Structure formats: C-alpha cells, structure tokens
C-alpha cells in the first residue's frame, strides 16, 4: 500500500512537472490570432473589435527624431482602458525628408538603407503591445504620397524626382503612381523591403517577427490602387502585384494573417470583381474596406447635419457589399478606415463632434448586430488616434516639423479626423462598444 501511494505521488508530481514544462515551453505562435470558418479566433473564441489607426506608432517609439516613448506608453494604456486593442500602424515611410505634405523621419531614406532609430521604435512598440495583449496591423506600402510609397519606389527605380500632388497636380501624380504596379524594378525594391522587415527579430524581446502574437496581420499597402479603370492597362498588373506580394509574405511567414489594405470596391476602380479577386486569394485572410463620407462627397462640410442620414445610408450600403463578399468567400470583413470631421470642419480641440458621435455609433451598431448573428463583419479601425497630442492649429493647420503627431497625416489639417483624449463623448461611445463586444 505504501509503495502504491509512493508511486501515485510520483505520478502526480511527474504530471504537474510535465504540464508546467509544456506551459513554460509554449510557443508564442500559439497565441497568434487566426481565421476559422469565416471568423477571427482569439484564445479559442470569436473576436470582434473596435480599434483605431495609429500610423505613427513606430516613430513615437523611437529614441531619435520624433520619438516620445513616455507618450507612447500613455497612449497605449489609455487605449487599452477603452478596449482599443487592435491598432493599424505604418511600418515606416520611404524617401527624403522635407517634402511638402510628407511625414518624417522616414524608415527607409534610400533603397535598402534603414533608419535604425525608427526600427528600434517599431521593436519598442511591438514589445509594449505584447505586454498589454494588444495587436497591430503592420502595413508596408502606401498608394499616397504622405509616407513615400508608390511614387517613391517609382522615383527610385527610374532615378527621377518624386512627384508631390500639391505641387505637381493630381493628374500628374496619379499617372506617376499608376506606374508602380507595372514597374518591375520598383516592385523588386518593395519586395526587398518585405523580406527585410518580416525576417527581423525584435531587439528587446528576442521574438522573431514571424512568431510575434502582437502582430495581427501583415498588410501589403495602405489603400492600394491600380490608378486606372482600363482593364488592359493597370488592373491586371495590380491584381498580379497583390498576389505576388501575398505569396512572398506567406513564404516568409507561415503563421500570421495577411491583408490587402484595400478600400474595397471604391479602391478597386469601382470593380467588385477585382475586389473579390484580390480578397479571394488563398494567402489573404480577410476582407478590407474603407468608408469616407466627406471625402467621397456624400457629405458637405457646411451641411454635415443635413447630410448625416444620407451618409449613414450610403455607408451601410457600402459595407453590406463587402459583408456579402465575406459570406461568399467565407472570410471576415474589417472596415479598417472610416472617419468623420469635427462639426462645421472646425479643427480645434473641444469643438463639437455631434455628427461624428452619431456616425461612430451607427457603424459600431452594425458590428454589434453582426456579432449577434455570428456574421463576418468582425471589426473596424476608426481614423484616427490623436490621443494626448498637442496641436497648433491657431498658428498653422498642417503638420510642421516639431509638432506632435496626431492621427491626421501631414497632408491633412491637424485635428480633421483625430480623436483626442479631450473627446470624452466619442471615447465613451468607443468604450461602450468594446464593452459590448467583450473587449473590456
């Protein structure tokens, strides 16, 4: 009997040790968010969220120019307290500093040459996100000039100056940007950038990026476009570039989700078949779309209240198109950009946000209703997070070197779409939505 008890105790101790070792040796990969049966799965449960855009997160994490780690930590703590745990972040900008309407400092000032301060900022951001159980969508490229993107890669490939819309005009810019998806050298420079970032190891945590659960998804580009509605021109090259990028990312990282960053129908040259084609790729994990009532002329700046109902109706119709696609190809849908200016286009902190609050409530309710039906509309990222930033709109409306980063990039009026800590009514709506979604 004594021998039996002894053997039994040894067995129990062995089992406890085995479990402990198993838990201790748990791979970070086990905590990476995935997709199953058309839904995001986090910790074994369906995951729905109200997140934000925080494009400057890596810059803020730097100890060099533009960095402010103390502010970054405050921002993350504040967001987390409101259930905001999904952030959409720019990996870094490309090209020279000092261009009109362009953020700085840039991560990649020349092809293959990297600003280590910004890389350290990205590592620091990912470490801090991991501590809080937060995640980031990391996007590599940009169809727009404010971070370099398309036109910077074309300029590098062709050894020509980069075009700036506010200087060279939108027609010239669009033609120049449209060359990216056809320019083999520009695309190869971009692919080299993918390889460099994805294969890195975080200097602070020692975790390989391909194993980091703080990465929600790798994202190919912010609002990638063909910049042409002609089938024989750019649309085919655009679709092939998205597919090639997704395949390369998957070959480098077998673990994380991959997303396009597309505006959806609007950004696919008003071609839903093209939208379906790029999102139905095996490597693409979920469907993206963006919604911009003011930018898309659904709402007039001097008649925001009068146009709000129309904006909401058009928003629902637009999102429903992509929810239908989600059902069709069995993938989640994320509206990862949507925004609403402050009332009467007033950029000052503390100015009314009645239309914004009503619009945000409308969008969040669509997610909550879809969750009740286990639907594919899984989340959104409002544009964008201004947080604790100080603004100087009394002196100048656009960002200038030395200003705090807000959610509004350098080519937009500061305070246009940003949510600041002073916006208590909007923050209460965000917090309540995340509470109802189970994120608090």
XYZ file of C-alpha atoms in Angstrom:
440
model
C 0.000 0.000 0.000
C 2.840 2.358 0.882
C 4.533 1.562 -2.424
C 1.275 2.290 -4.265
C 0.907 5.682 -2.551
C 4.514 6.491 -3.320
C 4.115 5.568 -6.969
C 0.901 7.563 -7.142
C 2.581 10.649 -5.663
C 5.475 10.288 -8.077
C 2.977 10.052 -10.934
C 1.175 13.229 -9.797
C 4.452 15.123 -9.437
C 5.532 13.954 -12.890
C 2.247 15.075 -14.417
C 2.439 18.500 -12.755
C 6.014 18.892 -13.965
C 5.033 17.820 -17.452
C 2.176 20.306 -17.599
C 4.390 23.006 -16.178
C 7.098 22.328 -18.730
C 4.546 22.268 -21.504
C 3.150 25.621 -20.404
C 6.620 27.041 -19.872
C 7.666 25.882 -23.316
C 4.552 27.218 -25.009
C 5.388 28.858 -28.310
C 4.332 32.483 -28.873
C 2.877 31.268 -32.174
C 0.087 29.569 -30.212
C -1.350 32.994 -29.296
C -1.448 34.420 -32.826
C -4.961 35.416 -33.941
C -6.252 33.318 -36.828
C -9.310 32.849 -39.034
C -11.579 29.830 -38.796
C -14.923 29.336 -40.535
C -15.098 32.966 -41.592
C -14.353 34.452 -38.148
C -11.330 35.750 -36.286
C -10.365 33.425 -33.446
C -8.558 34.717 -30.374
C -7.875 32.424 -27.426
C -10.288 29.917 -28.906
C -13.199 32.388 -29.172
C -14.617 34.565 -31.982
C -13.058 38.025 -31.842
C -14.816 41.296 -32.729
C -13.273 44.702 -32.128
C -13.355 48.468 -32.379
C -9.757 49.515 -32.970
C -8.014 52.563 -34.349
C -5.427 53.828 -36.811
C -2.150 54.747 -35.144
C 0.107 55.137 -38.174
C 2.866 56.988 -36.267
C 3.286 54.366 -33.530
C 6.742 53.211 -34.667
C 8.027 56.793 -34.931
C 6.709 57.571 -31.455
C 8.555 54.512 -30.130
C 11.896 55.833 -31.373
C 14.539 57.410 -29.159
C 15.550 59.590 -32.110
C 13.807 62.326 -34.056
C 10.061 62.351 -33.467
C 10.226 59.785 -30.695
C 8.443 60.053 -27.372
C 8.321 56.745 -25.539
C 6.696 58.259 -22.484
C 3.809 59.481 -24.622
C 3.593 56.149 -26.447
C 3.183 54.240 -23.185
C 0.489 56.701 -22.019
C -1.337 56.338 -25.328
C -1.326 52.546 -25.198
C -2.526 52.467 -21.598
C -5.327 54.908 -22.389
C -6.420 52.979 -25.478
C -6.346 49.686 -23.614
C -8.570 51.165 -20.896
C -11.169 51.825 -23.610
C -10.968 48.330 -25.092
C -8.978 49.515 -28.104
C -6.579 46.624 -28.628
C -6.245 46.497 -32.436
C -4.069 49.218 -33.976
C -3.267 49.817 -37.620
C 0.337 51.001 -37.882
C 2.644 52.104 -40.697
C 5.902 50.121 -40.666
C 7.690 53.261 -41.890
C 7.964 55.849 -44.620
C 10.287 55.937 -47.620
C 12.426 58.641 -49.176
C 13.830 62.006 -48.236
C 12.657 64.328 -45.510
C 11.429 67.857 -46.106
C 8.874 67.201 -48.845
C 5.554 69.054 -48.681
C 2.787 67.018 -47.077
C 5.076 64.126 -46.137
C 5.707 62.585 -42.725
C 9.179 62.315 -41.251
C 11.518 60.877 -40.174
C 11.439 58.080 -42.718
C 12.336 54.474 -42.051
C 13.948 53.868 -45.458
C 15.612 57.062 -46.749
C 17.250 55.132 -49.599
C 16.576 51.671 -51.046
C 17.752 49.097 -48.534
C 19.141 51.742 -46.159
C 17.270 51.905 -42.849
C 16.980 54.431 -40.047
C 17.797 52.292 -37.031
C 16.080 54.723 -34.648
C 12.755 54.050 -36.370
C 13.435 50.298 -36.457
C 14.070 50.447 -32.714
C 10.812 52.368 -32.389
C 8.949 49.592 -34.177
C 10.563 46.991 -31.902
C 9.672 49.030 -28.814
C 6.078 49.476 -29.974
C 5.665 45.738 -30.583
C 7.134 44.946 -27.168
C 4.718 47.329 -25.443
C 1.748 45.985 -27.406
C 2.683 42.453 -26.365
C 2.782 43.449 -22.692
C -0.815 44.660 -22.937
C -2.262 41.889 -25.075
C -2.723 44.373 -27.932
C -2.049 43.749 -31.612
C -1.036 45.714 -34.696
C -1.850 45.507 -38.371
C 1.514 46.444 -39.901
C 1.320 47.926 -43.391
C 4.349 48.169 -45.653
C 3.464 50.495 -48.511
C 1.184 53.407 -49.392
C -0.578 54.421 -52.575
C -0.421 58.016 -51.328
C 2.439 60.446 -51.058
C 2.337 61.184 -47.346
C 4.719 58.354 -46.470
C 6.521 57.885 -49.791
C 5.040 54.640 -51.039
C 4.200 54.036 -54.688
C 5.736 57.210 -56.087
C 8.935 56.926 -54.065
C 9.558 53.411 -55.358
C 8.935 54.588 -58.937
C 11.280 57.557 -58.439
C 13.988 55.252 -57.091
C 13.504 52.767 -59.928
C 13.642 55.444 -62.621
C 16.191 57.694 -60.879
C 13.825 60.668 -61.147
C 12.436 63.176 -58.616
C 9.352 62.135 -56.686
C 6.084 63.907 -57.507
C 4.094 65.826 -54.888
C 0.350 66.275 -55.576
C 0.082 69.749 -54.071
C 2.982 70.864 -56.270
C 2.702 68.785 -59.438
C -1.098 68.292 -59.514
C -3.274 65.222 -59.013
C -3.410 64.239 -62.691
C 0.380 64.012 -62.905
C 0.576 62.280 -59.534
C -1.993 59.624 -60.462
C -0.180 58.807 -63.704
C 3.153 58.596 -61.882
C 1.753 56.451 -59.065
C 0.000 54.192 -61.569
C 3.343 53.147 -62.977
C 4.259 51.320 -59.755
C 2.335 48.117 -60.465
C 3.922 47.911 -63.956
C 7.486 48.827 -62.956
C 9.454 45.640 -62.254
C 12.363 47.442 -60.605
C 10.047 49.417 -58.281
C 8.261 46.239 -57.258
C 11.509 44.399 -56.601
C 12.671 47.217 -54.310
C 9.390 46.825 -52.438
C 9.785 43.034 -52.233
C 13.258 43.543 -50.752
C 11.649 45.720 -48.084
C 9.174 42.944 -47.261
C 11.993 40.452 -46.885
C 13.981 42.740 -44.601
C 11.164 43.588 -42.190
C 9.433 40.216 -41.964
C 12.631 38.272 -41.250
C 13.717 40.546 -38.383
C 13.956 39.679 -34.681
C 12.787 42.176 -32.056
C 15.864 43.549 -30.278
C 14.016 43.981 -26.981
C 12.047 40.749 -26.698
C 14.165 38.369 -28.763
C 10.973 37.243 -30.515
C 11.134 36.759 -34.255
C 8.574 38.912 -36.040
C 7.157 35.834 -37.738
C 6.360 34.412 -34.275
C 5.107 37.558 -32.538
C 1.463 37.325 -31.368
C 1.385 41.137 -31.163
C 1.149 41.176 -34.967
C -2.481 40.873 -36.044
C -1.661 40.795 -39.731
C 0.905 41.856 -42.276
C -0.685 44.325 -44.665
C 0.571 44.862 -48.180
C -0.313 48.519 -48.608
C -2.418 51.412 -47.401
C -5.220 51.846 -49.935
C -3.511 50.064 -52.843
C -4.952 51.098 -56.197
C -4.457 50.370 -59.862
C -4.858 54.099 -60.615
C -6.584 53.185 -63.855
C -10.037 51.900 -64.758
C -8.833 50.411 -68.041
C -8.772 46.618 -67.895
C -5.928 46.393 -70.414
C -3.899 48.974 -68.554
C -3.251 48.635 -64.823
C -5.921 46.437 -63.271
C -4.341 43.153 -64.300
C -0.893 44.295 -63.189
C -2.403 45.483 -59.903
C -4.045 42.128 -59.192
C -0.855 40.277 -60.057
C 1.201 42.509 -57.746
C -1.169 41.915 -54.824
C -0.972 38.162 -55.455
C 2.831 38.184 -55.733
C 3.161 40.228 -52.534
C 0.845 37.906 -50.620
C 2.717 34.819 -51.826
C 6.062 36.317 -50.833
C 4.811 37.220 -47.352
C 3.399 33.730 -46.869
C 6.692 32.155 -47.963
C 8.476 34.188 -45.288
C 5.887 33.835 -42.525
C 3.677 30.745 -42.256
C 1.965 31.998 -39.093
C 0.338 35.409 -39.387
C -2.684 36.602 -41.296
C -2.169 38.697 -44.439
C -4.392 41.550 -45.595
C -4.551 43.869 -48.600
C -5.252 47.285 -47.038
C -7.737 47.987 -49.831
C -10.603 50.470 -49.703
C -12.676 47.706 -51.282
C -14.980 48.472 -54.202
C -14.018 52.138 -54.286
C -10.283 51.437 -54.299
C -10.622 48.675 -56.896
C -11.646 51.182 -59.556
C -15.328 50.579 -58.778
C -14.930 46.965 -59.854
C -16.367 44.435 -57.385
C -14.975 41.542 -59.422
C -11.469 42.940 -58.916
C -12.209 43.426 -55.209
C -13.258 39.798 -54.942
C -10.250 38.607 -56.928
C -7.666 40.142 -54.588
C -9.512 39.144 -51.408
C -10.272 35.588 -52.520
C -6.558 34.762 -52.783
C -5.684 31.829 -50.530
C -2.986 33.882 -48.815
C -5.342 36.765 -47.976
C -7.022 36.120 -44.636
C -9.813 38.686 -44.563
C -11.561 41.446 -46.493
C -10.715 45.118 -46.085
C -12.779 48.148 -46.958
C -12.646 51.854 -46.075
C -15.520 54.351 -45.874
C -15.147 58.136 -46.192
C -18.466 60.058 -46.352
C -16.889 63.523 -46.544
C -14.030 62.575 -48.888
C -16.424 60.700 -51.151
C -18.816 63.668 -51.424
C -21.664 62.043 -49.505
C -21.459 64.884 -47.011
C -20.882 68.611 -47.397
C -18.685 70.329 -44.854
C -21.140 73.183 -44.440
C -24.174 70.865 -44.254
C -22.956 67.966 -42.152
C -26.106 67.611 -40.051
C -28.380 67.719 -43.089
C -26.262 65.104 -44.902
C -25.732 62.725 -41.980
C -28.664 60.403 -42.736
C -27.571 60.056 -46.353
C -24.007 59.353 -45.205
C -25.218 56.602 -42.876
C -27.427 55.044 -45.552
C -24.587 55.054 -48.107
C -22.206 53.675 -45.502
C -24.492 50.742 -44.749
C -24.962 50.015 -48.444
C -21.203 50.103 -48.997
C -20.374 47.892 -46.013
C -23.167 45.470 -46.956
C -21.493 44.943 -50.345
C -18.393 43.698 -48.572
C -20.306 41.701 -45.964
C -21.929 39.930 -48.912
C -18.467 39.158 -50.239
C -17.495 37.901 -46.789
C -20.372 35.425 -46.852
C -19.483 34.425 -50.411
C -15.807 33.630 -49.801
C -16.177 32.820 -46.069
C -13.809 35.471 -44.718
C -14.176 38.166 -42.054
C -14.679 41.812 -43.009
C -12.904 44.765 -41.397
C -13.693 48.416 -42.098
C -10.192 49.476 -41.190
C -10.601 53.130 -42.069
C -13.587 55.387 -41.591
C -13.762 58.913 -40.349
C -15.878 61.960 -39.777
C -14.635 65.554 -39.426
C -15.487 67.663 -36.428
C -18.715 69.629 -36.808
C -18.521 72.544 -39.256
C -14.980 71.471 -40.218
C -13.597 73.037 -37.053
C -10.148 71.610 -36.312
C -9.841 72.889 -32.760
C -9.852 70.534 -29.789
C -13.047 70.811 -27.808
C -15.136 71.859 -30.801
C -18.419 69.899 -31.197
C -18.434 66.355 -32.631
C -22.192 65.678 -32.744
C -22.121 64.239 -36.272
C -19.049 62.153 -35.514
C -20.624 60.644 -32.407
C -23.794 59.711 -34.271
C -21.826 58.270 -37.177
C -19.495 56.220 -34.970
C -22.498 54.860 -33.064
C -24.099 53.866 -36.368
C -21.009 51.941 -37.554
C -20.420 50.238 -34.198
C -24.048 49.104 -34.062
C -23.594 47.363 -37.416
C -20.751 45.306 -35.917
C -22.721 44.532 -32.765
C -25.719 43.342 -34.791
C -23.498 41.180 -36.995
C -21.863 39.644 -33.940
C -25.287 38.593 -32.644
C -25.725 36.634 -35.880
C -22.130 35.283 -35.902
C -21.653 37.278 -39.079
C -18.442 38.212 -40.914
C -18.403 41.949 -40.056
C -15.789 41.488 -37.371
C -14.300 44.876 -36.674
C -13.313 48.388 -37.549
C -10.434 50.816 -37.066
C -11.577 54.414 -36.854
C -9.352 57.093 -38.367
C -7.692 58.061 -36.235
C -5.918 58.323 -32.887
C -4.714 61.750 -31.762
C -4.653 60.917 -28.072
C -2.537 63.229 -25.946
C -1.149 65.233 -28.896
C -0.947 68.990 -28.661
C -1.992 70.909 -31.775
C -1.033 74.317 -33.149
C -3.989 74.946 -35.458
C -4.171 78.576 -34.340
C -0.773 79.096 -35.997
C -0.879 76.556 -38.840
C -3.409 73.927 -39.908
C -0.956 71.453 -41.451
C 1.725 69.474 -39.660
C 5.133 71.114 -39.386
C 8.391 69.635 -38.165
C 8.482 69.736 -34.385
C 4.711 69.388 -33.985
C 3.214 66.467 -32.122
C 1.949 63.655 -34.344
C -1.814 63.451 -34.481
C -3.889 60.917 -36.349
C -4.056 63.286 -39.329
C -1.052 62.827 -41.657
C 0.997 65.772 -42.842
C -1.088 66.418 -45.963
C -4.298 66.919 -43.938
C -5.394 69.603 -41.500
C -4.377 68.597 -37.988
C -7.483 67.811 -35.957
C -9.613 66.997 -39.011
C -10.394 63.380 -38.106
C -8.350 62.775 -34.948
C -9.810 61.519 -31.676
C -8.130 63.249 -28.737
C -8.328 62.396 -25.044
C -10.476 65.511 -24.660
C -13.182 63.972 -26.902
C -14.950 62.346 -23.969
C -18.303 61.794 -25.687
C -16.698 59.882 -28.565
C -14.449 57.918 -26.218
C -17.438 56.854 -24.135
C -19.117 55.528 -27.286
C -15.961 53.617 -28.248
C -15.568 52.187 -24.763
C -19.197 51.071 -24.572
C -18.983 49.369 -27.964
C -15.885 47.446 -26.909
C -17.542 46.510 -23.623
C -20.478 45.051 -25.529
C -18.084 43.249 -27.876
C -16.368 41.633 -24.890
C -13.080 43.536 -25.028
C -13.301 45.058 -21.554
